[in-house]
Short mmCIF file of C-alpha atoms and ligand atoms in Angstrom, two decimals:
data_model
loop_
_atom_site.label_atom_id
_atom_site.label_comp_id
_atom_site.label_asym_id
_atom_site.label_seq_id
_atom_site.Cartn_x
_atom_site.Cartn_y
_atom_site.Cartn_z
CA UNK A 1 120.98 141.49 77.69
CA UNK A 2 121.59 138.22 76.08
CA UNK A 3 125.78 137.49 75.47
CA UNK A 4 125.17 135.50 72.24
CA UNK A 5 123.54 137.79 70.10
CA UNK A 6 126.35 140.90 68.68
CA UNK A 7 125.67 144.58 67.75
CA UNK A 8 126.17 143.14 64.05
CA UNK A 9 122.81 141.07 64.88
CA UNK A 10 120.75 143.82 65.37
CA UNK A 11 119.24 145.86 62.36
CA UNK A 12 117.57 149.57 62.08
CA UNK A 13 114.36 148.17 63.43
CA UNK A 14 116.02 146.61 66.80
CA UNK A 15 115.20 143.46 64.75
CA UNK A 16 117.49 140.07 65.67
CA UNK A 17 118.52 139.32 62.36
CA UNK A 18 120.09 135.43 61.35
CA UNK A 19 122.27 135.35 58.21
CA UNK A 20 121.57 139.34 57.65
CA UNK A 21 118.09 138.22 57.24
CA UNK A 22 115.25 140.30 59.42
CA UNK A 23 114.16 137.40 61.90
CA UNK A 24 110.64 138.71 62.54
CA UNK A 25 110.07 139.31 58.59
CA UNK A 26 111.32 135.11 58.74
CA UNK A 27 108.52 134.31 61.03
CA UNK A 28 106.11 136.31 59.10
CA UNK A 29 107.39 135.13 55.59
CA UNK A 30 107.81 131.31 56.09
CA UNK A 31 105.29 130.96 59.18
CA UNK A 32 106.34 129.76 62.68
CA UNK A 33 107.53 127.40 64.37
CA UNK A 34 110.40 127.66 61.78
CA UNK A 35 113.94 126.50 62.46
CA UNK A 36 116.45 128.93 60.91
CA UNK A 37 120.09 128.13 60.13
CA UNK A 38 123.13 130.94 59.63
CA UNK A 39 125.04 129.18 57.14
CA UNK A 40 127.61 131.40 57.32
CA UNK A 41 128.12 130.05 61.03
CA UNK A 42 128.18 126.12 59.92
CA UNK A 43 130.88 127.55 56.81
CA UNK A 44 133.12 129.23 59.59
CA UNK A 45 132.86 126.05 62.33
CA UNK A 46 133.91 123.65 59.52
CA UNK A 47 136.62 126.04 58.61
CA UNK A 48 137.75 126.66 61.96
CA UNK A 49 138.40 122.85 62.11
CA UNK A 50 140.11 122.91 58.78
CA UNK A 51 142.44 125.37 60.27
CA UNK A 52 143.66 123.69 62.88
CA UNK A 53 144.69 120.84 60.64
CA UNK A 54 146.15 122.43 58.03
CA UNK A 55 148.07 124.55 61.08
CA UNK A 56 149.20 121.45 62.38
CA UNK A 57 150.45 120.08 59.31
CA UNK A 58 148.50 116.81 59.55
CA UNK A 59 146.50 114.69 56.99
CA UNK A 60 143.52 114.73 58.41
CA UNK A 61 138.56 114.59 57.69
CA UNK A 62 136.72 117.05 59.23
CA UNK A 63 133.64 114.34 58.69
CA UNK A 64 130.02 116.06 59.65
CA UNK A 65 127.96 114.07 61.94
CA UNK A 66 124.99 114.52 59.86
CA UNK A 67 122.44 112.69 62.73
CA UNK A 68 123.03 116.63 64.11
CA UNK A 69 120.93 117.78 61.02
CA UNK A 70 120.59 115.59 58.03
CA UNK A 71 119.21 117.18 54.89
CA UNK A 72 119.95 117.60 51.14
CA UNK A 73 120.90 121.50 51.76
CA UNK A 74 123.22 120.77 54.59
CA UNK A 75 124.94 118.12 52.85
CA UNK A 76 125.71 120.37 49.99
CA UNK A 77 127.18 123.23 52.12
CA UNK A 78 129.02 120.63 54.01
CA UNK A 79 130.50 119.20 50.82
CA UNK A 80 130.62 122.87 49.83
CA UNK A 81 133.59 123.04 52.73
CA UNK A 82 135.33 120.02 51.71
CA UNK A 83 133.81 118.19 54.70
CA UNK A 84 133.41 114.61 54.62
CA UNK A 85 130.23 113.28 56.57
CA UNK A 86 128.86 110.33 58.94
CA UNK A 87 125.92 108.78 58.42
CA UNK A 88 124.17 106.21 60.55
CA UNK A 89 120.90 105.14 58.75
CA UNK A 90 119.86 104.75 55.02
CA UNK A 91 118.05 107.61 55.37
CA UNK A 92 121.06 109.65 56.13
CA UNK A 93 122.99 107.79 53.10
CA UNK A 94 119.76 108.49 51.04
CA UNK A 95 119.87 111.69 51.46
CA UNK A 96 123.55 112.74 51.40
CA UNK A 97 123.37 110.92 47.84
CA UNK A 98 120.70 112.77 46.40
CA UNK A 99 122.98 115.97 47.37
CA UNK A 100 125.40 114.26 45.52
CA UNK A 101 127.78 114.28 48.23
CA UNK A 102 130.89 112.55 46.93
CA UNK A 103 130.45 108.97 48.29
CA UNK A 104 134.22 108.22 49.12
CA UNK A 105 133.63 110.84 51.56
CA UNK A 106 130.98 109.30 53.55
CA UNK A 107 131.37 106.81 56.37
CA UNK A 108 128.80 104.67 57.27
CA UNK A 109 128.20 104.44 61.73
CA UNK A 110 125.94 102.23 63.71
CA UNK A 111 125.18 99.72 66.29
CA UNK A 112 123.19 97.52 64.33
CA UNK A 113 123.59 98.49 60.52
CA UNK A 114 121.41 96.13 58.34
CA UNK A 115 121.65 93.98 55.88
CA UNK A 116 120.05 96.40 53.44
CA UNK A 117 122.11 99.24 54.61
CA UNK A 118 125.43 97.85 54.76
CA UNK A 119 124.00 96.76 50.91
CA UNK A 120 123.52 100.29 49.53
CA UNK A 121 126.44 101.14 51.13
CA UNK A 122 128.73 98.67 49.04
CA UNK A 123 126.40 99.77 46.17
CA UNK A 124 127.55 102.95 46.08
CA UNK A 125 130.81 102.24 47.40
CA UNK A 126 131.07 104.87 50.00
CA UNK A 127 134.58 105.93 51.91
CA UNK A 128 134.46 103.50 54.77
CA UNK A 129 131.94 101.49 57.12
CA UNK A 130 132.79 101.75 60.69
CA UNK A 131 132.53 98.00 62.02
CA UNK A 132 130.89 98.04 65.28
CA UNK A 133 129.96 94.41 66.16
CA UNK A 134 130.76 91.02 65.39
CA UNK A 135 127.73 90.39 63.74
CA UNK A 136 128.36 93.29 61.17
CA UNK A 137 131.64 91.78 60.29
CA UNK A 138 130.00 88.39 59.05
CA UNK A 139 126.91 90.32 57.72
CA UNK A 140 129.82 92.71 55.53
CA UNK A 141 131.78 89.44 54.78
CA UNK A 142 128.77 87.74 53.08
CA UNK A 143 127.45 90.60 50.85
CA UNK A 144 131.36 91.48 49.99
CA UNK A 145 131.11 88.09 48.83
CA UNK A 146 127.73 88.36 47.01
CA UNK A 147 128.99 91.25 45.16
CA UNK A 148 132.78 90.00 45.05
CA UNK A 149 133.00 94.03 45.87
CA UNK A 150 135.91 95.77 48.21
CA UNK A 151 135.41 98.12 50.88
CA UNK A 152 137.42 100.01 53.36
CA UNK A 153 137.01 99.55 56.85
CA UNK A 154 137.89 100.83 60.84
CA UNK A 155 137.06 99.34 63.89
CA UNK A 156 134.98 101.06 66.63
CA UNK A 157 136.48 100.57 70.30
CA UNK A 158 134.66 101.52 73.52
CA UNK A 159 138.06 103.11 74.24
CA UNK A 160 136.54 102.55 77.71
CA UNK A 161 136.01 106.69 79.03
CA UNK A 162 133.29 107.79 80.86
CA UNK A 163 133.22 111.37 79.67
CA UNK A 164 131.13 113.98 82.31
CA UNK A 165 128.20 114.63 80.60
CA UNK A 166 124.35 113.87 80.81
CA UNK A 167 124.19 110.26 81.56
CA UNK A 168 122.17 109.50 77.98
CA UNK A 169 125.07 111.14 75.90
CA UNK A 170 127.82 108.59 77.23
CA UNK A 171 129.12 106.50 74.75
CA UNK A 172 132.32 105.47 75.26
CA UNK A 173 132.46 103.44 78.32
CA UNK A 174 133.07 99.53 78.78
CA UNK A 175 129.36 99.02 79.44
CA UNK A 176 128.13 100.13 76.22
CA UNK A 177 126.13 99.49 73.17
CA UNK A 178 128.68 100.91 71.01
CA UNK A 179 131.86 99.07 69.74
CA UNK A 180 134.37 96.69 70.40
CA UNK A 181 135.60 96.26 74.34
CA UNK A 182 139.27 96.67 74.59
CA UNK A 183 139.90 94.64 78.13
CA UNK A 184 137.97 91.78 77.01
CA UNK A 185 140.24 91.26 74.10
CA UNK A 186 137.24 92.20 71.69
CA UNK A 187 138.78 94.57 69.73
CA UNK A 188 142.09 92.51 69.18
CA UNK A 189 139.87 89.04 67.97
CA UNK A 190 137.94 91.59 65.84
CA UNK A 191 141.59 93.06 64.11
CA UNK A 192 142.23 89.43 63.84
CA UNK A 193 138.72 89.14 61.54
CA UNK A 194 139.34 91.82 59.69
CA UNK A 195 142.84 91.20 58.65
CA UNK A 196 142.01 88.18 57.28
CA UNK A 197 139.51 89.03 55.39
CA UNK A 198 140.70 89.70 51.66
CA UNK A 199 137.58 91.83 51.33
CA UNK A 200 138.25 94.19 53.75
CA UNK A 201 140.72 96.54 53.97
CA UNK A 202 141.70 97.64 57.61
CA UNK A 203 142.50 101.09 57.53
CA UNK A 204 142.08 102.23 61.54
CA UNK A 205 140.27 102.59 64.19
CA UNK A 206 137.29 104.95 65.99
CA UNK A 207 136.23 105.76 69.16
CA UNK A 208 133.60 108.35 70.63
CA UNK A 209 133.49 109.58 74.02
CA UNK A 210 130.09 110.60 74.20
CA UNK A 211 128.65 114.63 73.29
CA UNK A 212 128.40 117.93 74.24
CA UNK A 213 131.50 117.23 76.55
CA UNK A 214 133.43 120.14 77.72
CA UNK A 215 136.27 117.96 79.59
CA UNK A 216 139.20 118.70 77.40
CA UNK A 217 140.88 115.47 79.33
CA UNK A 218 138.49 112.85 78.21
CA UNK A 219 139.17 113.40 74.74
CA UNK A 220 143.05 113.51 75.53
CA UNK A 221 142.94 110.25 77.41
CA UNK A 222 141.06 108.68 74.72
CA UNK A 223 143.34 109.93 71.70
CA UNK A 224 145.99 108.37 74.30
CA UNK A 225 144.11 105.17 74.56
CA UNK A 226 143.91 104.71 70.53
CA UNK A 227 147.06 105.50 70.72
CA UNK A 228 147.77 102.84 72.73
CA UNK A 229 146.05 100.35 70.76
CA UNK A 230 147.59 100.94 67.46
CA UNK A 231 150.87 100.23 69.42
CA UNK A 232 150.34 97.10 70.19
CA UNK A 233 148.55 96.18 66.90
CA UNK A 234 151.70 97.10 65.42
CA UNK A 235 153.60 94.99 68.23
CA UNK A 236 151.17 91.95 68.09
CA UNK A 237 149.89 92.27 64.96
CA UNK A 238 152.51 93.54 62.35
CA UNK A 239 149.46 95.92 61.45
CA UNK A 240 150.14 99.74 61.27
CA UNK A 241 147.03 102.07 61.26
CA UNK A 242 146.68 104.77 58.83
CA UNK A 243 143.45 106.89 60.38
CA UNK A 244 142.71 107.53 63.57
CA UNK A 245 139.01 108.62 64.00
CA UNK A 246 138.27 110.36 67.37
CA UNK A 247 134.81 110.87 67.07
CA UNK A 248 132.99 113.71 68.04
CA UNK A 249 131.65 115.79 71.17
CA UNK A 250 132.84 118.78 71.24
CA UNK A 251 130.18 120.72 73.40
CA UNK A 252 129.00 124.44 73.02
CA UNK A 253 127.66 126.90 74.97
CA UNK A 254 123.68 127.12 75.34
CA UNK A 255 123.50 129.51 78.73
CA UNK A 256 125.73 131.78 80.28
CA UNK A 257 126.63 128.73 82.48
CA UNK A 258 128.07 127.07 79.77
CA UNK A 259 131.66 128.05 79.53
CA UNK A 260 133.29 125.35 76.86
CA UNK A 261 136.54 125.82 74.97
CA UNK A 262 136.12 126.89 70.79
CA UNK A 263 135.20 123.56 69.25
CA UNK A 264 138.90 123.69 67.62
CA UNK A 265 140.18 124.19 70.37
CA UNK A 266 139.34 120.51 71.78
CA UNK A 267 140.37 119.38 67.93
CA UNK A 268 144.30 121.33 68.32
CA UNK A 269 144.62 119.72 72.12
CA UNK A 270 143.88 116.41 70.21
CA UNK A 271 146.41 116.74 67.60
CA UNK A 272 149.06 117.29 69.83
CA UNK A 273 148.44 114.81 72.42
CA UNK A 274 148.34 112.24 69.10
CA UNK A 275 151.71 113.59 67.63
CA UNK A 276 153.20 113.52 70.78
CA UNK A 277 152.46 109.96 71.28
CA UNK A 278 153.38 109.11 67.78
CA UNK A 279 156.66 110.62 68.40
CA UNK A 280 157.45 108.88 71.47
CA UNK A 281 156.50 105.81 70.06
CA UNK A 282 158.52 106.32 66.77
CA UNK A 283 154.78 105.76 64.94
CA UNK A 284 154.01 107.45 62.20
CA UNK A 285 151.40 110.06 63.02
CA UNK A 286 148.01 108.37 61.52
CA UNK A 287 145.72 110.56 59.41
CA UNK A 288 143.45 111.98 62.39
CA UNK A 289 139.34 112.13 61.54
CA UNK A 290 137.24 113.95 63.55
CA UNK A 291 132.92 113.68 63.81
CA UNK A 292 132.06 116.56 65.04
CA UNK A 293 128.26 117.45 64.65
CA UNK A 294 126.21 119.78 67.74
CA UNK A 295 129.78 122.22 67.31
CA UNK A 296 128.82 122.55 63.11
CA UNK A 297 125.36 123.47 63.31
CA UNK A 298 124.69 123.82 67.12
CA UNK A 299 125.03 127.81 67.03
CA UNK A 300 123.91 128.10 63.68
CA UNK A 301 120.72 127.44 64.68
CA UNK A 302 117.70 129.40 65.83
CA UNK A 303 113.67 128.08 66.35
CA UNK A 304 111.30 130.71 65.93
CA UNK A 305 108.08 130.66 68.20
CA UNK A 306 104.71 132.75 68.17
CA UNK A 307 103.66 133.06 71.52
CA UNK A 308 99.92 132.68 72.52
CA UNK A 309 98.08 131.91 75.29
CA UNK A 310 99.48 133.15 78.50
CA UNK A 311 98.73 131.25 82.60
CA UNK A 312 99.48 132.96 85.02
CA UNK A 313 99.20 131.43 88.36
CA UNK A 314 99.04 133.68 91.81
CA UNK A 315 102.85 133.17 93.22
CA UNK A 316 104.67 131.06 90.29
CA UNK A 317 105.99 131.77 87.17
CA UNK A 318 103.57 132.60 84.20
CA UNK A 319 103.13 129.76 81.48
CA UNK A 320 103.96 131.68 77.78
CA UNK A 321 102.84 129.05 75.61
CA UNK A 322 104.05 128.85 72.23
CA UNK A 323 102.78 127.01 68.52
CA UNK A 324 105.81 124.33 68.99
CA UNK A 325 107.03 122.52 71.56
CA UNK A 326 108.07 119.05 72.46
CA UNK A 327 107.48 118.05 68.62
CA UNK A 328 110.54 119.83 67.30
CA UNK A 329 112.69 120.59 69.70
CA UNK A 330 112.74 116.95 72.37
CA UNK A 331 115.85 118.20 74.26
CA UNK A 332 114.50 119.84 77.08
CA UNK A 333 112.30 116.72 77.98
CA UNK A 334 114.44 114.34 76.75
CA UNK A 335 117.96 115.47 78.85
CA UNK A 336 116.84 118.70 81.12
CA UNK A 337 118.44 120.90 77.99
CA UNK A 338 118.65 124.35 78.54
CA UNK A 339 118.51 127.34 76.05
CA UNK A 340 118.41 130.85 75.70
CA UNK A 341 115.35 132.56 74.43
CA UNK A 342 114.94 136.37 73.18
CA UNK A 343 112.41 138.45 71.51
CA UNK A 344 113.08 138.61 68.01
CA UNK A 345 111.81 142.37 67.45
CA UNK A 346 113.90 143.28 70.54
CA UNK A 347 116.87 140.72 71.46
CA UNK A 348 118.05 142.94 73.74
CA UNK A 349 114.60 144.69 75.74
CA UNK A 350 115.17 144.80 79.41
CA UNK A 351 114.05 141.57 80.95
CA UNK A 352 110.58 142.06 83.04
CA UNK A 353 109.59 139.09 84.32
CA UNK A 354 110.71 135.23 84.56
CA UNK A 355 108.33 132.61 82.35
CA UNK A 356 108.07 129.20 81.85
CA UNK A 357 107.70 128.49 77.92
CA UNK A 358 105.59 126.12 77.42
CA UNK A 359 105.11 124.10 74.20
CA UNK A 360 101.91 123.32 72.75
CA UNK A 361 101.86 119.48 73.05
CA UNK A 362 99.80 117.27 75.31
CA UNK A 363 102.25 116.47 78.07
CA UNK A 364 103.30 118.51 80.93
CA UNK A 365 106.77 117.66 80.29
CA UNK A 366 106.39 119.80 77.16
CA UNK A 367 108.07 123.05 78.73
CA UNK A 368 111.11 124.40 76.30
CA UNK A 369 112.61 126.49 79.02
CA UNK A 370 111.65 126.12 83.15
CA UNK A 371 112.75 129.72 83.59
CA UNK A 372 113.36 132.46 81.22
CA UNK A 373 113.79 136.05 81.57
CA UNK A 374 112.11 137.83 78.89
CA UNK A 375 110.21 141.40 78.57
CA UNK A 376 106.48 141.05 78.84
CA UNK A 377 105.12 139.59 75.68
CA UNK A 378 101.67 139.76 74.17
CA UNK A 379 100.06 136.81 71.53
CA UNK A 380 101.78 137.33 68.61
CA UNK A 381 105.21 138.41 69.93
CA UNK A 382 108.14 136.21 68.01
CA UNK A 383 110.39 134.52 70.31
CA UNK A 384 113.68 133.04 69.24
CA UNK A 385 115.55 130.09 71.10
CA UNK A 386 119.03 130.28 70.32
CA UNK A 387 121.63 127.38 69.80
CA UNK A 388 118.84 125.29 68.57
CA UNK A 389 120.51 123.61 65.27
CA UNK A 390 121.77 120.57 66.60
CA UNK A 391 119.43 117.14 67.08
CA UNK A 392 116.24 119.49 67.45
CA UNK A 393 114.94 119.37 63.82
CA UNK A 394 116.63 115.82 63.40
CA UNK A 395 114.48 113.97 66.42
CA UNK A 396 111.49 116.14 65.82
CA UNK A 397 108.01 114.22 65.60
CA UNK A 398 104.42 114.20 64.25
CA UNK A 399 103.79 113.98 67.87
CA UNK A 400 99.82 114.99 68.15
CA UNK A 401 99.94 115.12 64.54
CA UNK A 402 101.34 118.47 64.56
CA UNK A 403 103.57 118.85 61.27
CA UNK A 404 106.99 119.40 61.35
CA UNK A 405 108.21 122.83 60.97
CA UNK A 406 110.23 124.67 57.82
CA UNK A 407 113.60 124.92 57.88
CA UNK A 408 115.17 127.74 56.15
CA UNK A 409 118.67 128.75 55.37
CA UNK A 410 120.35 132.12 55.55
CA UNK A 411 123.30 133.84 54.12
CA UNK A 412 124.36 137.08 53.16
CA UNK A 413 120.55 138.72 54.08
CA UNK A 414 118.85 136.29 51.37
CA UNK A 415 116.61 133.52 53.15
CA UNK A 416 115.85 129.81 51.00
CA UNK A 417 113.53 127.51 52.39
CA UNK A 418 115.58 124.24 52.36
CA UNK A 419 113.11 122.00 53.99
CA UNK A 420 109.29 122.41 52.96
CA UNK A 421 106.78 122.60 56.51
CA UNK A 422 104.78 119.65 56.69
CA UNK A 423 101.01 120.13 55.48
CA UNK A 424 98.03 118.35 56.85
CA UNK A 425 98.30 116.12 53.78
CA UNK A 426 101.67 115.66 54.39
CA UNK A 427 100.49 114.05 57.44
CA UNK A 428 98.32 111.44 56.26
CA UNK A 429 100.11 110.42 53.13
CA UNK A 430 100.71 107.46 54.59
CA UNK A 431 97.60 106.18 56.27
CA UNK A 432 95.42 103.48 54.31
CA UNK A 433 91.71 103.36 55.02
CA UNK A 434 90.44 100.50 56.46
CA UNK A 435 86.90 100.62 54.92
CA UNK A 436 86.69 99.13 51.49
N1 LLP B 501 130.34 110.35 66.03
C1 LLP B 501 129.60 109.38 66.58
C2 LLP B 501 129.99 107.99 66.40
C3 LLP B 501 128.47 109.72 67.34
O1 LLP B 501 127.75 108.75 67.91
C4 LLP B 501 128.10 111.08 67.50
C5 LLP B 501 126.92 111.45 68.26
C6 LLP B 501 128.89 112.05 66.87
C7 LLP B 501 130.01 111.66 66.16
C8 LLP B 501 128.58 113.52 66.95
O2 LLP B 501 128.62 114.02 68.24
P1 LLP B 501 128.43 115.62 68.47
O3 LLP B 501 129.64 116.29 67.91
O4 LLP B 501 127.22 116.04 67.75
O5 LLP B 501 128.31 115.75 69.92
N2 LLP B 501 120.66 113.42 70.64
C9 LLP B 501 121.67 113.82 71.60
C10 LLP B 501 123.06 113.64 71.04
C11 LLP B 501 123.36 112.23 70.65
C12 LLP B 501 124.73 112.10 70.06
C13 LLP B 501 124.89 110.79 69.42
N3 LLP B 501 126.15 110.59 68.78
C14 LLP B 501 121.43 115.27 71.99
O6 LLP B 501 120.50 115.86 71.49
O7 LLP B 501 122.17 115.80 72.81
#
């Protein structure tokens, strides 16, 4: 009996429905592998944030992570919400504009931002850039200049936390690609910059612990930290922040092992710890902004399989392969993720026997789950992962030239395809021959 899927889930047929939409009729309708979003799920996690803010009697931007899932029908339920959004490529930028998401709600993230993007960004004068380098400060500087435009600025700091997660997910310690380091007096030469730059206008500062962290201290000791900073920017500096941006993180449940607080939960603990510091410090509580991505669309989302052929080896688990894989969902080879995985025209059928499901790529990595309990399926049964909608469609490949799959939204038991499955066409369109 799987724990994530309710009574309210399950239709006439026995059916796993997503969005009050059948999930077998789905995989039948739009062809598999399809990834499916609930939207009322993303609507009620962004809301949930909302909540906790407007509880708290803060100013405050509940800013989407969009890397989690970036498309033009997300952006619009996002904006929808009243969410602002993060994006980190001109891709992301790209499309959040042709959703028409309101640009002074869109900050612009990144290690190494280029010339090009930082441009389109002044071009369309989005909210803020969040300045993570030296570099990116000159590069800023000299198209400001170019385009004798304004823009509105914060600072990233590698608030220097090493949050317990999976080693590849850690952002926020000294050793890092991301941001400015506090003990080396980085971030204070890079206020310094800023300041004087007539162009830019400070308005805080950033930090990120890392994702999918279920710590609630690391995110209290780093709201402590930026805390801290402000402090003495105000001391040193005569400069008084206005936002503080605490990134993202939040993690979410995948297995029954996974036992994390409510995403808003981590957001209310952050709050406080920030007003209480304000308070002590007689500083005026900042506006707070939070990034929060895997927590919007994490849950929401669901990957349905077909299964097909079937190994079974004398004294290990059987091999259930699937028609996806590796290609659109890189988690489990990329970080050892783990998910939950039912049988869409039975969610809740007695488990029989433990499988491996295997994707259909050529790599033996390519296994979506090492061991899952599932009733005995035959080729053709639908199999749903679960918990699926954050970075699986966003770092899927063409990997052996298999196209990407749909994506569909559901709400209220109507399904739209939002994101068109790749065609064979689709994946040549840009090859040139090489013959004349
Ligand atoms: N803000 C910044 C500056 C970030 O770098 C990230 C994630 C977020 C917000 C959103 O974090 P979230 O709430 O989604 O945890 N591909 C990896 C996750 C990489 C996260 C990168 N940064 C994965 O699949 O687990």
């Amino acid at each position: 009996m799987n724990s994530q899927i309710t009574k309210e889930q399950i239709n006439e047929q026995g059916h796993l429905t997503i969005g009050g939409v059948d999930a077998v009729e789905l995989a039948h309708q739009f062809g598999t592998p399809l990834v499916v979003y609930d939207v009322e799920r993303i609507r009620s996690q962004i809301r949930a944030f909302r909540k906790v803010f407007e509880e708290e009697n803060v100013a405050y931007a509940v800013s989407y992570a969009s890397k989690a899932f970036s498309s033009i029908a997300m952006y619009q339920v996002a904006n929808e919400e009243g969410a602002y959004t993060d994006v980190v490529s001109a891709g992301e930028l790209y499309t959040a504009l042709k959703a028409d998401f309101p640009t002074s709600r869109i900050s612009f993230h990144g290690n190494n931002k280029s010339k090009a993007e930082l441009e389109m960004a002044v071009d369309h004068h989005i909210g803020k850039i969040i300045l993570d380098n030296f570099y990116e400060i000159e590069l800023l500087d000299q198209i400001l200049q170019e385009k004798d435009e304004q823009m509105k600025v914060m600072l990233r700091i590698a608030p220097g936390i090493s949050a317990h997660t999976h080693e590849y997910d850690q952002t926020g310690q000294v050793d890092s690609k991301f941001g400015f380091d506090l003990e080396s007096g980085q971030a204070d030469l890079a206020l310094e910059k800023v300041l004087a730059n007539p162009r830019m206008e400070m308005v805080g500062v950033h930090a990120h612990i890392g994702s999918q962290i279920f710590e609630l201290n690391g995110f209290q000791m780093a709201a402590k930290k930026l805390m801290e900073i402000v402090e003495n920017w105000r001391e040193q500096y005569d400069y008084t922040a206005s936002i503080l941006n605490v990134g993202g993180g939040f993690g979410i449940k995948y297995t029954a092992n996974d036992n994390p607080l409510r995403p808003e939960e981590f957001v209310r603990a952050i709050i406080q710890t920030i007003k209480e510091e304000a308070n002590k410090n007689d500083f005026p509580i900042p506006e707070i902004d939070i990034e929060p991505g895997r927590s919007i669309v994490g849950p929401a989302g669901y990957n349905l399989y077909t299964t097909g052929s079937r190994k079974i080896i004398p004294g290990y688990r059987p091999y259930v392969a699937i028609d996806g894989g590796m290609g659109d969902n890189i988690r489990p080879a990329l970080y050892d993720a783990e998910y939950e995985t039912v049988l869409a025209s039975d969610p809740h059928a007695k488990a029989t026997e433990h499988v491996r499901i295997a994707g259909k790529y050529c790599e033996s990595g390519d296994i979506l789950a090492q061991d899952q309990a599932l009733p005995v399926t035959q080729a053709g049964s639908i199999l749903a992962m679960l918990d699926t909608g954050a970075y699986g469609y966003s770092m899927a490949s063409n990997y052996n030239r298999n196209p990407r799959p749909a994506v569909v939204f559901a709400e209220n038991g109507k399904a739209k395809l939002v994101i068109k499955r790749e065609s064979l066409e689709d994946l040549v369109h840009l090859d040139q021959s090489y013959e004349d």
